[in-house]
mmCIF file of C-alpha atoms in Angstrom:
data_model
loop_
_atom_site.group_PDB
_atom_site.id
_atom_site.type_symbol
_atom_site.label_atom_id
_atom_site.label_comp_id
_atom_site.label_asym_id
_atom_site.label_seq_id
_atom_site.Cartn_x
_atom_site.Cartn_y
_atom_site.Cartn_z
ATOM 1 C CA UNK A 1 0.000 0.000 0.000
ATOM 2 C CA UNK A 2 2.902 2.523 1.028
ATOM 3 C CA UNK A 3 4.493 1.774 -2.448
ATOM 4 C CA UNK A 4 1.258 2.462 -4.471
ATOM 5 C CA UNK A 5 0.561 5.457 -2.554
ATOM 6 C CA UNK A 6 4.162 6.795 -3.041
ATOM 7 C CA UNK A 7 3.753 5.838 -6.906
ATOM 8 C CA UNK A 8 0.013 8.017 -6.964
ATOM 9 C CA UNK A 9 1.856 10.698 -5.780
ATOM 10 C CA UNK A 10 4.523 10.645 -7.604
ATOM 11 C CA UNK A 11 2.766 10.323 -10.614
ATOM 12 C CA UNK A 12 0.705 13.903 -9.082
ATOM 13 C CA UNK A 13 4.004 15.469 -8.718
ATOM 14 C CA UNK A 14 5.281 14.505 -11.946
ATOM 15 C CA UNK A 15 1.683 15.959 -13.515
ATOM 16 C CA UNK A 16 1.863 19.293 -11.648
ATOM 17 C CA UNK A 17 5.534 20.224 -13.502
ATOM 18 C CA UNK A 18 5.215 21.728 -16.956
ATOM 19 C CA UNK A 19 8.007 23.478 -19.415
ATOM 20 C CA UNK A 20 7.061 26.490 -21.500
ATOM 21 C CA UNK A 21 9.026 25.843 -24.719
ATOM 22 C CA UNK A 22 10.922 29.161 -26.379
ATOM 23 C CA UNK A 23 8.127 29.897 -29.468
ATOM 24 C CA UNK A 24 5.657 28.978 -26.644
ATOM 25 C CA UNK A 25 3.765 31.226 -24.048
ATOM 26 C CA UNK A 26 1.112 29.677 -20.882
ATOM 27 C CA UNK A 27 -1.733 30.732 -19.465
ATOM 28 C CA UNK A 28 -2.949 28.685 -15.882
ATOM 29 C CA UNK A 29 -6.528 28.412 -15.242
ATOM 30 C CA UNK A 30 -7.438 27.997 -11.481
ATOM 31 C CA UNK A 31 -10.607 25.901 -11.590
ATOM 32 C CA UNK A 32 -11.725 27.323 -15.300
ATOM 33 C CA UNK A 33 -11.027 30.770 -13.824
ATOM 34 C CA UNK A 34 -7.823 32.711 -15.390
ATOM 35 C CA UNK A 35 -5.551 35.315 -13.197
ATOM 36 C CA UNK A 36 -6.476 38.744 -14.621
ATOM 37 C CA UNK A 37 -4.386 41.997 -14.972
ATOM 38 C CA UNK A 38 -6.183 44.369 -15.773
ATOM 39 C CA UNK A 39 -8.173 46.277 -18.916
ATOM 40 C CA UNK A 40 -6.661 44.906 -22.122
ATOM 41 C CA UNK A 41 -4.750 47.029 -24.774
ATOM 42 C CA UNK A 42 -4.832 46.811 -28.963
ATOM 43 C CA UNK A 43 -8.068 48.441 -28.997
ATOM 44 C CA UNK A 44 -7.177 51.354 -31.027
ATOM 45 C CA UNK A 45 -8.246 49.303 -34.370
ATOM 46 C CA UNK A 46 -11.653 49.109 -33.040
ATOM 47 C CA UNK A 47 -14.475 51.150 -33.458
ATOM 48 C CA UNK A 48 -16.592 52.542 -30.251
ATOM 49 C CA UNK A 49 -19.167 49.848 -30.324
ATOM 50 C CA UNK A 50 -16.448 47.155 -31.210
ATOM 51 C CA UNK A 51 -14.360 48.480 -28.383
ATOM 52 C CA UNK A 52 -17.167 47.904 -25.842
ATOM 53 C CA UNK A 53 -18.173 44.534 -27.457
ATOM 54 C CA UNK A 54 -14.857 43.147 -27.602
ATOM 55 C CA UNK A 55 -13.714 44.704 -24.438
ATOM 56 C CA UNK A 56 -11.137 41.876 -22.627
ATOM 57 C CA UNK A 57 -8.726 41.695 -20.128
ATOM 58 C CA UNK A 58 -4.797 41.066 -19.651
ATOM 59 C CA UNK A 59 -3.925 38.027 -18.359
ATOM 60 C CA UNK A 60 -0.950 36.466 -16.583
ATOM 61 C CA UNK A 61 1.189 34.954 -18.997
ATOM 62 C CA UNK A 62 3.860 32.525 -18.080
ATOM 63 C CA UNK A 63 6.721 32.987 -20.727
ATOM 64 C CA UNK A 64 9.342 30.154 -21.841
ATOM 65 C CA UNK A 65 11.476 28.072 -19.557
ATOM 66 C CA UNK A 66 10.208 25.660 -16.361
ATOM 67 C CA UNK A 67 10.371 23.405 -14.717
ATOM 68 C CA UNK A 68 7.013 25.547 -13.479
ATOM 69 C CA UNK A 69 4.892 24.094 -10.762
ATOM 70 C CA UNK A 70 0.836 23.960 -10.910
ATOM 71 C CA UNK A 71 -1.463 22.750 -8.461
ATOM 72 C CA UNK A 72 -3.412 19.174 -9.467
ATOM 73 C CA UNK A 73 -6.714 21.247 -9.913
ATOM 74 C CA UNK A 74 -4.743 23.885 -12.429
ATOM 75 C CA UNK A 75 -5.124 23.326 -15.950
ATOM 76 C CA UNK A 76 -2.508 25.177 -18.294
ATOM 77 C CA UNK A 77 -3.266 26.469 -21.670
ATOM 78 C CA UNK A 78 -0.210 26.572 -23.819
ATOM 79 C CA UNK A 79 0.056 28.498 -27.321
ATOM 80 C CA UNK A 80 2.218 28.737 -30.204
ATOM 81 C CA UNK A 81 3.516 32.471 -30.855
ATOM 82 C CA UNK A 82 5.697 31.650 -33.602
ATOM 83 C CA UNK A 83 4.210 33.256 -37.154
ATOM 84 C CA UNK A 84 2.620 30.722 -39.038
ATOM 85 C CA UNK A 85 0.555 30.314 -42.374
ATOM 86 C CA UNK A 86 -2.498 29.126 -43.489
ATOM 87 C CA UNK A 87 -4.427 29.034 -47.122
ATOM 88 C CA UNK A 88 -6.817 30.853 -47.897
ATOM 89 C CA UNK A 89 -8.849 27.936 -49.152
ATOM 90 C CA UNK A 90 -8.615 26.692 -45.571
ATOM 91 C CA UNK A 91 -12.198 25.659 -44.193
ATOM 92 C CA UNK A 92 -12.530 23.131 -41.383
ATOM 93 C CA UNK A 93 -16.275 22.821 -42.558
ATOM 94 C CA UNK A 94 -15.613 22.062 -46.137
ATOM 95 C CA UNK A 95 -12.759 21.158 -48.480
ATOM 96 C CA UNK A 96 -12.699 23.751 -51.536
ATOM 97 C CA UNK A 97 -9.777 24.374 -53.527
ATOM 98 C CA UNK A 98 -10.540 28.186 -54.082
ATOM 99 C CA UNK A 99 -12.222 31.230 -53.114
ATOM 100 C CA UNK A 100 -15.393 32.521 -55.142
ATOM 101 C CA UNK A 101 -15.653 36.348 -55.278
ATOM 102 C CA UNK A 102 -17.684 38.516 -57.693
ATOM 103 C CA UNK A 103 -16.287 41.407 -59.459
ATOM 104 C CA UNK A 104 -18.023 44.902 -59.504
ATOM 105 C CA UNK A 105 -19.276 44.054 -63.395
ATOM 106 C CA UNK A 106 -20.805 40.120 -61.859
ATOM 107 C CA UNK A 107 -18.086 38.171 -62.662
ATOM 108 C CA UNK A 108 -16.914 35.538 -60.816
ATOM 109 C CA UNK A 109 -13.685 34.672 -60.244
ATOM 110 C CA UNK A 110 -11.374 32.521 -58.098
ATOM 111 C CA UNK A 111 -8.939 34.154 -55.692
ATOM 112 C CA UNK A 112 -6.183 31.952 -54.309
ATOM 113 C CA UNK A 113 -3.270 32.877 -51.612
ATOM 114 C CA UNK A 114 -2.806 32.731 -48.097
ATOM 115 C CA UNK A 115 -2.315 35.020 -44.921
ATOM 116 C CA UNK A 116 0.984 34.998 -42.413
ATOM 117 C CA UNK A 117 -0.201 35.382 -38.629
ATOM 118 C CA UNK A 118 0.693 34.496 -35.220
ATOM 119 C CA UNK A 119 -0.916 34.617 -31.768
ATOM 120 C CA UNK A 120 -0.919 38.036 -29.774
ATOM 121 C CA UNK A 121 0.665 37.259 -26.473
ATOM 122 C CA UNK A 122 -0.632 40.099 -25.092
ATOM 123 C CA UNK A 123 -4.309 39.062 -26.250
ATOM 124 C CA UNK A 124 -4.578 35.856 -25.024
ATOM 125 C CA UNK A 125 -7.741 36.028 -23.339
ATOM 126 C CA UNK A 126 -9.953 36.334 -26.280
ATOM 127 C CA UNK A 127 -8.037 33.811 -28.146
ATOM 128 C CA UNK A 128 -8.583 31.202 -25.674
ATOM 129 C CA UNK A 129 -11.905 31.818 -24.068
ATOM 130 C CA UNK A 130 -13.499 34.738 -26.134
ATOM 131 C CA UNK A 131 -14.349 32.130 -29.591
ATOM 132 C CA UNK A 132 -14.254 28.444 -30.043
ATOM 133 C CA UNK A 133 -12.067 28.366 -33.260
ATOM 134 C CA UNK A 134 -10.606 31.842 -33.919
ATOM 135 C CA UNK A 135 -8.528 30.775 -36.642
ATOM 136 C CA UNK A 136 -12.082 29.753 -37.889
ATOM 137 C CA UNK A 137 -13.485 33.018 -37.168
ATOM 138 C CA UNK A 138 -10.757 35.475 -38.858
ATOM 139 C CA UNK A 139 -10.341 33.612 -41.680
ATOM 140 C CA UNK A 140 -14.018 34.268 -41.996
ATOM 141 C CA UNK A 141 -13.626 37.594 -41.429
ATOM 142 C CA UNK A 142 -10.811 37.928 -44.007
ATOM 143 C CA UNK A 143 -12.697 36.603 -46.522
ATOM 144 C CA UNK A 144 -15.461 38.465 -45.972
ATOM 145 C CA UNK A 145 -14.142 41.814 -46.005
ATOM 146 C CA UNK A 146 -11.818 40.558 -49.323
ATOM 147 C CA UNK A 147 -15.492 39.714 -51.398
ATOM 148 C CA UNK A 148 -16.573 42.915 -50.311
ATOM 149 C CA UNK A 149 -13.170 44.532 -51.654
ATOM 150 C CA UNK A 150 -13.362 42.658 -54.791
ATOM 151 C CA UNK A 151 -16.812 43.734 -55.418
ATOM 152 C CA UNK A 152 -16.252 47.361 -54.978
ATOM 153 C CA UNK A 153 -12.780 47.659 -55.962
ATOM 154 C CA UNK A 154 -11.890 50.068 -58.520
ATOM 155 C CA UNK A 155 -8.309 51.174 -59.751
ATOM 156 C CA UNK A 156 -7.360 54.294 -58.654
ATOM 157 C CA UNK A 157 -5.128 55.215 -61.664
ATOM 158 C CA UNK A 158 -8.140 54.220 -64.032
ATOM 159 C CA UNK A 159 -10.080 56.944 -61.845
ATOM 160 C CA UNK A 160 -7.010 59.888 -61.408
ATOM 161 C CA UNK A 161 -7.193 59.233 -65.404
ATOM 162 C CA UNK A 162 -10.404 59.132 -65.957
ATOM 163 C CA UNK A 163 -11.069 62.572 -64.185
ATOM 164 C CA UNK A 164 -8.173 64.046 -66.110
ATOM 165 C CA UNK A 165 -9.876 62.804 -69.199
ATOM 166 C CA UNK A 166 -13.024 64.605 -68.336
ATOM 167 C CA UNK A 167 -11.726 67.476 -67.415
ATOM 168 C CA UNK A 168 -9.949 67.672 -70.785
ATOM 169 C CA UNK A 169 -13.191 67.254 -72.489
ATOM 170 C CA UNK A 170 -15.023 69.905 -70.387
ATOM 171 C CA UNK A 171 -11.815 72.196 -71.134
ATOM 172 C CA UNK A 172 -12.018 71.491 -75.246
ATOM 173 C CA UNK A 173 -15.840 72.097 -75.235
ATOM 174 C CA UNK A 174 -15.938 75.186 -73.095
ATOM 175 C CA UNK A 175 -19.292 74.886 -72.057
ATOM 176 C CA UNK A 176 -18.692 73.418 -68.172
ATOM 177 C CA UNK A 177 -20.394 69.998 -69.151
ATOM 178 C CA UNK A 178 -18.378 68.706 -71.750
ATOM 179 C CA UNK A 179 -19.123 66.030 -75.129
ATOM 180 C CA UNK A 180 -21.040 62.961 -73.685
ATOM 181 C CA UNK A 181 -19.472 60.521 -76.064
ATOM 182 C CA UNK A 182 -16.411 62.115 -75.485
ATOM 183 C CA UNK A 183 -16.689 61.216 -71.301
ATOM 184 C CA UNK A 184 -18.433 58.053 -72.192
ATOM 185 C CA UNK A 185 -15.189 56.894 -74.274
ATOM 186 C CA UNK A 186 -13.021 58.178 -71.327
ATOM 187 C CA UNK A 187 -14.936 55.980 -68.616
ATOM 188 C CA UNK A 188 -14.574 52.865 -70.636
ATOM 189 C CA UNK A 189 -11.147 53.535 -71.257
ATOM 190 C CA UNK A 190 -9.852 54.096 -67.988
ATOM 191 C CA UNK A 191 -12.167 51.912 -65.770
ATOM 192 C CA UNK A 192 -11.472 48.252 -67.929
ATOM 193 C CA UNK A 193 -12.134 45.058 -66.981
ATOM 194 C CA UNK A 194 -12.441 45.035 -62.605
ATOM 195 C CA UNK A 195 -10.462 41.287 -62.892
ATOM 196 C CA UNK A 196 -7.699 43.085 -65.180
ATOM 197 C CA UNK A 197 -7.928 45.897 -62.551
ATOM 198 C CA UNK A 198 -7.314 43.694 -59.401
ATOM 199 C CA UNK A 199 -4.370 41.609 -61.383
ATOM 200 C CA UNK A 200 -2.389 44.742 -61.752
ATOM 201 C CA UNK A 201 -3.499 45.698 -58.232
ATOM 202 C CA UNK A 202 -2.436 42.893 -56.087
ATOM 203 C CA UNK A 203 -0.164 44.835 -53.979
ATOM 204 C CA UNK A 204 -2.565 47.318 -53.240
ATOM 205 C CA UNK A 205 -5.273 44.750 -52.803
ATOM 206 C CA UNK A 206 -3.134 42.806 -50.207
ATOM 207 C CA UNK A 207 -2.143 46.154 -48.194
ATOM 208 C CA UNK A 208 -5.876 46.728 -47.765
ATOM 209 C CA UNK A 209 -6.467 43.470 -46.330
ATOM 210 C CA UNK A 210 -3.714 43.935 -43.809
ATOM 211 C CA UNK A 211 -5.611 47.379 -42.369
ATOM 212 C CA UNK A 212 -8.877 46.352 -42.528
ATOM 213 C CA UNK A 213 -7.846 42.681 -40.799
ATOM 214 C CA UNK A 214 -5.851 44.952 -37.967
ATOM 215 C CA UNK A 215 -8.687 44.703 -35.725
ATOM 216 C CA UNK A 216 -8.279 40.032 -35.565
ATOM 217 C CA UNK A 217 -5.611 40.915 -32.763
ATOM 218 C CA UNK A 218 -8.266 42.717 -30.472
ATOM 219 C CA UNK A 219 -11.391 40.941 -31.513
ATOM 220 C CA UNK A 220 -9.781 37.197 -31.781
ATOM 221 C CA UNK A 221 -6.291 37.964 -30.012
ATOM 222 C CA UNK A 222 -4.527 36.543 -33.703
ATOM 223 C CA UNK A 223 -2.077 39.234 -35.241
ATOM 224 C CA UNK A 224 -2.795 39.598 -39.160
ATOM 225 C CA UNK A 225 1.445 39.433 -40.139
ATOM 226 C CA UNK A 226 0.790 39.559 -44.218
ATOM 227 C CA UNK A 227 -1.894 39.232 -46.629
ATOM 228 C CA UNK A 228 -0.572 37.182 -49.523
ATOM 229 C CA UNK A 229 -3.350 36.708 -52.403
ATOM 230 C CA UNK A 230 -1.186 35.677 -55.356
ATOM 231 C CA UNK A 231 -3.964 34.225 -57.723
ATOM 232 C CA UNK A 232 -6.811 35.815 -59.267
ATOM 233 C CA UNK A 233 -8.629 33.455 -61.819
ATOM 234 C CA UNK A 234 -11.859 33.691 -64.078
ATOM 235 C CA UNK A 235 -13.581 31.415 -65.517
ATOM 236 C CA UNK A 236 -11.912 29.713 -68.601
ATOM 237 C CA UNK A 237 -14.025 31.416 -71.274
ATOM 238 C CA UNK A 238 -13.886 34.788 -69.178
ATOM 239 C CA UNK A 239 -9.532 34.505 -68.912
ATOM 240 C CA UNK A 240 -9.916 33.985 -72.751
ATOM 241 C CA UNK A 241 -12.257 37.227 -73.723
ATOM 242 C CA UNK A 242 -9.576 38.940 -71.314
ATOM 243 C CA UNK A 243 -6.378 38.081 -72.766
ATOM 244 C CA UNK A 244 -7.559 38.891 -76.164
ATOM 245 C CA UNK A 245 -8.752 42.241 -74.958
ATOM 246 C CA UNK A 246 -5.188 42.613 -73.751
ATOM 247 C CA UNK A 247 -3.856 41.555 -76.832
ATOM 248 C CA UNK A 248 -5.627 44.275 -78.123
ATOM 249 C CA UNK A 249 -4.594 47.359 -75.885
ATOM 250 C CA UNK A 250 -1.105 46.045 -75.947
ATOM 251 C CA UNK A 251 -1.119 46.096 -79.690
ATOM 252 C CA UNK A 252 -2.952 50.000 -79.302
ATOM 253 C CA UNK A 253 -0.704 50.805 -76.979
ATOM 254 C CA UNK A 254 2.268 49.776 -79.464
ATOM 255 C CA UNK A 255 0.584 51.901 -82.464
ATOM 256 C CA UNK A 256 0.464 55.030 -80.103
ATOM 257 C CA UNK A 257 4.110 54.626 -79.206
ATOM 258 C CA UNK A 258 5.120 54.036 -82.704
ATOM 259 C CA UNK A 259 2.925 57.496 -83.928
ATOM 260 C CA UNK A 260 4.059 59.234 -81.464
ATOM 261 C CA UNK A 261 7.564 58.287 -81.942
ATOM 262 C CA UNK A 262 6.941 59.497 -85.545
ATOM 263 C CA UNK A 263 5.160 62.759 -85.093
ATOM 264 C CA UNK A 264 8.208 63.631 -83.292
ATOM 265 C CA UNK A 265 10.626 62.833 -85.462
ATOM 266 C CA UNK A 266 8.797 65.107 -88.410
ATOM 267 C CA UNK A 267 8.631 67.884 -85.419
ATOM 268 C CA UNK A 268 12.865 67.442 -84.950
ATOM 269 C CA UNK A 269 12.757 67.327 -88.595
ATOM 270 C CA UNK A 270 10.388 70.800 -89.293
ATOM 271 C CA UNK A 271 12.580 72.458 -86.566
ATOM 272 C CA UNK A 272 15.790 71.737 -88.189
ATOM 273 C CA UNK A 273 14.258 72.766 -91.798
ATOM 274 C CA UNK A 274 13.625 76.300 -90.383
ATOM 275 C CA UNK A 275 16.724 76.804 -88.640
ATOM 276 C CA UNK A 276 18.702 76.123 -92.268
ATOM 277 C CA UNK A 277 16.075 78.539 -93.797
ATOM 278 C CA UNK A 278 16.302 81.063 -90.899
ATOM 279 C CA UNK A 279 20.159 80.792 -91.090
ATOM 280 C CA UNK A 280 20.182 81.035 -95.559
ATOM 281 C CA UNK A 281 17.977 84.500 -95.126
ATOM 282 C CA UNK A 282 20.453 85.945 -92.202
ATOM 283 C CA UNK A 283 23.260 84.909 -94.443
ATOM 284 C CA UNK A 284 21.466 86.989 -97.277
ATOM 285 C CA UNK A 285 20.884 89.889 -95.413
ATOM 286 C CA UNK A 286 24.014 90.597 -93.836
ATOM 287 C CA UNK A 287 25.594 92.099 -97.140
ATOM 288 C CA UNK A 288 22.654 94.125 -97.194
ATOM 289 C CA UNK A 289 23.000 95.317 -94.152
ATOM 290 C CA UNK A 290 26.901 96.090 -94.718
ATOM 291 C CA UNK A 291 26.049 97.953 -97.495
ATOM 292 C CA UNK A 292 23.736 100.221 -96.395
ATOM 293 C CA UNK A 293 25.974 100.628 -93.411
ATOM 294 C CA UNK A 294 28.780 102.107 -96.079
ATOM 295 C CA UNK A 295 26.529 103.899 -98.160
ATOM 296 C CA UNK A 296 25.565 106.323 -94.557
ATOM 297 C CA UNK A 297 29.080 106.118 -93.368
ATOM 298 C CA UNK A 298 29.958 107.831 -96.868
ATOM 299 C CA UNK A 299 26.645 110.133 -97.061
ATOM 300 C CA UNK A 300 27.738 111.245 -93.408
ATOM 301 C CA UNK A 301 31.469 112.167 -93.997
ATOM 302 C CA UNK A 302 31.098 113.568 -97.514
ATOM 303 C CA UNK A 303 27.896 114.485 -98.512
ATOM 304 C CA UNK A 304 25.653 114.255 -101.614
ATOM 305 C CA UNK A 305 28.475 114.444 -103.834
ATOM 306 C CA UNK A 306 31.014 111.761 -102.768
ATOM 307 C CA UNK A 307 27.336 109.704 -102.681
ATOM 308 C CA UNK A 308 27.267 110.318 -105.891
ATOM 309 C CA UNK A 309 30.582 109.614 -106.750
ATOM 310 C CA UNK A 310 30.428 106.418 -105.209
ATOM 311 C CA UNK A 311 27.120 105.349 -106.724
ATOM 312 C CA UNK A 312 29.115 106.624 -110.158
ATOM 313 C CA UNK A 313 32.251 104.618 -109.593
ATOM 314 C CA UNK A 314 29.999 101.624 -108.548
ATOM 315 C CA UNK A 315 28.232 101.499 -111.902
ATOM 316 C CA UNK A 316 30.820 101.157 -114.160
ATOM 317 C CA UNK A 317 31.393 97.559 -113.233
ATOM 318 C CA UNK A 318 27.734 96.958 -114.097
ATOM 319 C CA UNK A 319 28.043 99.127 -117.465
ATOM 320 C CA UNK A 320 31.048 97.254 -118.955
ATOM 321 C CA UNK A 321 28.669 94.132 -118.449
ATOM 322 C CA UNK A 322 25.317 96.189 -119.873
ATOM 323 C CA UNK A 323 23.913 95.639 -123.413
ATOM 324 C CA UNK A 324 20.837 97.461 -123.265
ATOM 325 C CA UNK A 325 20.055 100.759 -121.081
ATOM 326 C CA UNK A 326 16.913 102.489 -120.705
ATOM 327 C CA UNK A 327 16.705 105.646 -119.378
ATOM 328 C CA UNK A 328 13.629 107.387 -117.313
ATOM 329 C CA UNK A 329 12.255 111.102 -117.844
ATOM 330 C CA UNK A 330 14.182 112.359 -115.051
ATOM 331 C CA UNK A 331 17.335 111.146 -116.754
ATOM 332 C CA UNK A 332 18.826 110.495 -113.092
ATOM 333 C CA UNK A 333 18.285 106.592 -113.102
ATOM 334 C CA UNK A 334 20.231 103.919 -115.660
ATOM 335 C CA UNK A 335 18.431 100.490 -115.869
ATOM 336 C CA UNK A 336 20.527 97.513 -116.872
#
């Protein structure tokens, strides 16, 4: 009897020590009944109501290292803080190998990816006794607020150049409301296809999950570390219709390079042109110019006469060269 007494406890001493590994933090409930600290913190993602609503306490956590001691009728809760991943796809309630979503024009498309996260260790309380699964519940939460995204998003360079557009329009008209089909060409220009939109968006798309999921560590006490959505897939016949419209602005896009590329290249050309012409005429002038600059230097130093003289001595060259010469009335003037 001694020996299976000293084995019983023992085997109750043995039970009460526990180890807290490094990537690991505790939390000892006394009877279902955890040591509290105080008001909890992280609540400045939350709005008023959700701060009331999801209003928890700090908790005595018992950080890595042991051999710790607990009493028979403690029960410790032990969590994983190291960042982990999960898919997006991942649903303990069904197996589904993507997310459905539908775009702001009703398409539906898959999305694919996963999220990075890891348990708040200073919001334990709500991820151990606030929900039964909340991995469950902010993965449902993600993906609700991502459907919602993907339903309303809209590319904000399609919009900056779609106002520009307009406002170009409305400038070139003059009358304040612009050409219709003018705008009307603009809009479906700039705004495209809203699957095309979110492709070249993914960055952006993924930084907006990380705000709006910034909340999980307050409301579920599990840290959003990344949003990673890396696949967004249509329908077969839908990714077809899009990659030939593609095709198509690519090719447009091409065109417009290659004309504008061109256009220039006659401007360089029509520049150059008038500077040869501009410089041809200066080059004619300037005799002209020199000339007329003598012809004052001599009317200012000699007068009428030595004017004359010089006009005189500057005709003979052009007489010994004359076959013909007309004279006028005034007999002052000899044509050649």
């Amino acid at each position: 009897m001694m020996g299976v007494g000293f084995y019983a406890v023992l085997k109750v001493l043995v039970g009460c020590l526990y180890t807290v590994r490094p990537d690991q933090r505790a939390v000892v409930t006394t009877f279902g009944a955890v040591k509290r600290l105080g008001a909890g913190s992280d609540g400045q993602a939350l709005s008023d109501d959700e701060r009331e609503r999801y209003e928890y306490p700090q908790v005595e956590v018992i950080g890595p290292g042991g051999p710790y001691f607990k009493l028979p009728w403690q029960r410790v809760h032990k969590v994983s803080v190291a960042t982990q991943t999960v898919d997006l796809t991942w649903d303990p309630s069904k197996a589904q190998s993507t997310i459905e979503a539908v775009t702001k024009d009703n398409l539906t498309t898959g999305v694919n990816g996963q999220i990075r996260y890891r348990i708040s260790e200073n919001n334990l309380y709500p991820y151990l006794f606030g929900v039964e699964s909340p991995l469950e519940h902010v993965m449902g939460y993600f993906v609700s607020v991502l459907r919602e995204r993907i339903a309303n998003f809209v590319d904000p360079k399609g919009q900056s150049l779609l106002a520009d557009a307009v406002a170009e329009t409305e400038a070139i008209a003059g009358t304040g409301d612009g050409d219709l089909e003018s705008k009307s060409s603009a809009v479906e220009l700039s705004e495209g296809v809203s699957i095309n939109d979110l492709r070249k968006n993914l960055p952006l798309l993924n930084q907006y999950m990380e705000e709006q999921c910034r909340s999980t560590t307050a409301r579920y006490g599990i840290e959003l570390d990344a949003a990673l959505i890396t696949e967004i897939d249509p329908p077969a016949e839908v990714d077809r219709a899009l990659s030939a419209i593609n095709s198509t602005r690519n090719q447009v896009a091409a065109d417009i390079s290659t004309a504008r590329a061109d256009s220039e290249q006659q401007i360089t050309m029509s520049a150059r042109a008038v500077e040869i012409a501009t410089n041809n005429a200066q080059a004619e002038v300037a005799p002209l110019h020199e000339l007329a600059g003598t012809l004052i230097s001599i009317k200012s130093e000699g007068g009428s006469d030595c004017l004359k003289a010089y006009l005189r001595n500057l005709r003979v060259p052009l007489f010994k060269r004359t076959e013909r010469i007309y004279q006028t009335e005034s007999k002052i003037e000899g044509k050649a």
